[in-house]
Amino acid sequence: MDSLITAAAQALATGDPLGALKRVALRDDAPALALRGIAMAQLGDFERAKLLLKRAARAFGAREAVARARCVVAEAEVALASRELGWPAKALDAARATLEAHGDRVNAAHARYLEVRRQLLLGHLDDAERHLTELDDATLPPALQAVHALASAGIALRRLRTTPARMALAHADRAARRARIPTLLAEVESTRLMLDAPAARLLAEGRERPVRLHEIEALLASKTLVVDACRHGLHGPDATVALASRPVLFALARALGEAWPAEVPRDVLIARAFRTRFADETHRTRLRVEIGRLRGAVRQLADVRATKHGFVLAPRRVDKVAVLLRAVEEPHAAVLALLADGESWSSSALALALGSSQRTVQRALDALAAAGKAHALGRGRSRRWVAPPAPGSATSLLLLAPLPGD
């Protein structure tokens, strides 16, 4: 490898893409193409980066398996940065195996960290944690140690384990400072800000206030029945009930939780659950049926008792009820939470991350665009969506994670 290629690679390793391009911008040999692709990715031109990396992979000969594998890993990193989450995991795994077989353990570890970060974005926390535990970061360069710690912090945050998250972030900060890579330091700082930002609103006994992640963690560990409107479920000291797939039952549970300890009139419950202002006997009959279903679903946590005018929530083995609300009430809050990370997303990647159909996500994006809350970049298959982050909010950490105990 000649001196210009070496110098360009060192510049990229320290986060200096312009310095790398000064050395290889006019060259079209395979190593230069690969380095140019990585530089363009660091500058945010992902489409150009993908083209250059594909050209580099083709330019490397059949005997240059390691170089071709490194190109595959670089393409996967570009895909992750541009939020194309549907890239073939088998190709990345094969590239990682090739790198390990040839003794390139640093790039092999980098490939595994890419898969960890992809699983984290998709909300597959168990898979991300399993892959992460297979890696020993103690012998890796400081930059990868920082990536490892950031992934650990991300998993802890999603699971509302704030103390391990802070410890991981402190380790990430030390490693990023040793690596002297500004983008890593910025990522550590942005994650720390999310940890300390209001993540939701808490409604209890008629009073509402913003709460941070550590307060939510303490709330879920307390002897309080929590009606969680972020993830549509109920959480108590001994059990968790998910109602995300039963919206009518959750609407009833939320109305009862917001009014607790008072009763909720039948007409109010009908309006909240069935979205109608005019109640007749058929609605009252349906309400009795749905209340019976709610009793059965939440019987481990609470009873729903009939009163003269309506119903009241009666928690079991606890003396408090609280409702956890999203920081901002928005019909398409889950889509906005993902877009608010500052990256550009395709509708297919959003659908993967939310476990929804692409058509459903597209309708949500169209509605957000009409309201001026999201913006499209590009056309056709290259179209990406962005949205400004919600100021002082960390809702994405709550909207996509399962309740503890799920």
XYZ file of N, CA, C and O in Angstrom, residues 78-86 117 121 341 343-346 349-350 384:
76
model
N -22.709 2.332 5.595
C -23.406 3.387 4.863
C -24.914 3.150 4.907
O -25.707 4.073 5.106
N -25.314 1.886 4.728
C -26.743 1.558 4.788
C -27.324 1.885 6.153
O -28.433 2.429 6.265
N -26.576 1.587 7.198
C -27.049 1.894 8.544
C -27.178 3.398 8.746
O -28.172 3.888 9.292
N -26.170 4.144 8.286
C -26.202 5.603 8.444
C -27.347 6.229 7.678
O -27.936 7.227 8.113
N -27.687 5.646 6.523
C -28.789 6.186 5.718
C -30.112 5.510 6.060
O -31.103 5.672 5.347
N -30.121 4.757 7.147
C -31.322 4.104 7.668
C -31.976 3.163 6.640
O -33.191 3.103 6.532
N -31.145 2.430 5.914
C -31.637 1.351 5.050
C -31.450 0.054 5.819
O -30.418 -0.616 5.735
N -32.444 -0.312 6.606
C -32.289 -1.401 7.561
C -32.555 -2.771 6.969
O -32.400 -3.785 7.653
N -32.957 -2.811 5.708
C -33.272 -4.096 5.090
C -32.106 -4.730 4.362
O -32.304 -5.680 3.612
N -26.034 -2.470 16.198
C -26.713 -1.180 16.066
C -27.974 -1.301 15.217
O -28.988 -0.637 15.486
N -31.822 -0.430 16.475
C -32.760 0.431 15.770
C -34.088 -0.272 15.502
O -35.151 0.343 15.520
N -34.463 11.416 15.239
C -33.060 11.144 15.562
C -32.110 11.941 14.685
O -30.889 11.863 14.819
N -31.614 11.655 11.445
C -31.202 10.974 10.224
C -32.364 10.929 9.239
O -33.523 11.156 9.597
N -32.048 10.626 7.977
C -33.094 10.502 6.960
C -33.491 9.039 6.819
O -32.636 8.167 6.685
N -34.782 8.776 6.865
C -35.314 7.414 6.860
C -36.108 7.159 5.583
O -36.838 8.032 5.114
N -36.016 5.939 5.073
C -36.926 5.506 4.015
C -38.197 4.968 4.663
O -38.195 4.561 5.832
N -37.676 1.367 5.844
C -36.937 1.226 7.097
C -37.828 1.568 8.291
O -37.773 0.905 9.332
N -38.648 2.594 8.155
C -39.586 2.931 9.229
C -40.546 1.786 9.490
O -40.860 1.467 10.643
N -36.236 9.939 1.015
C -35.994 9.813 2.447
C -36.830 10.855 3.180
O -37.192 11.886 2.622
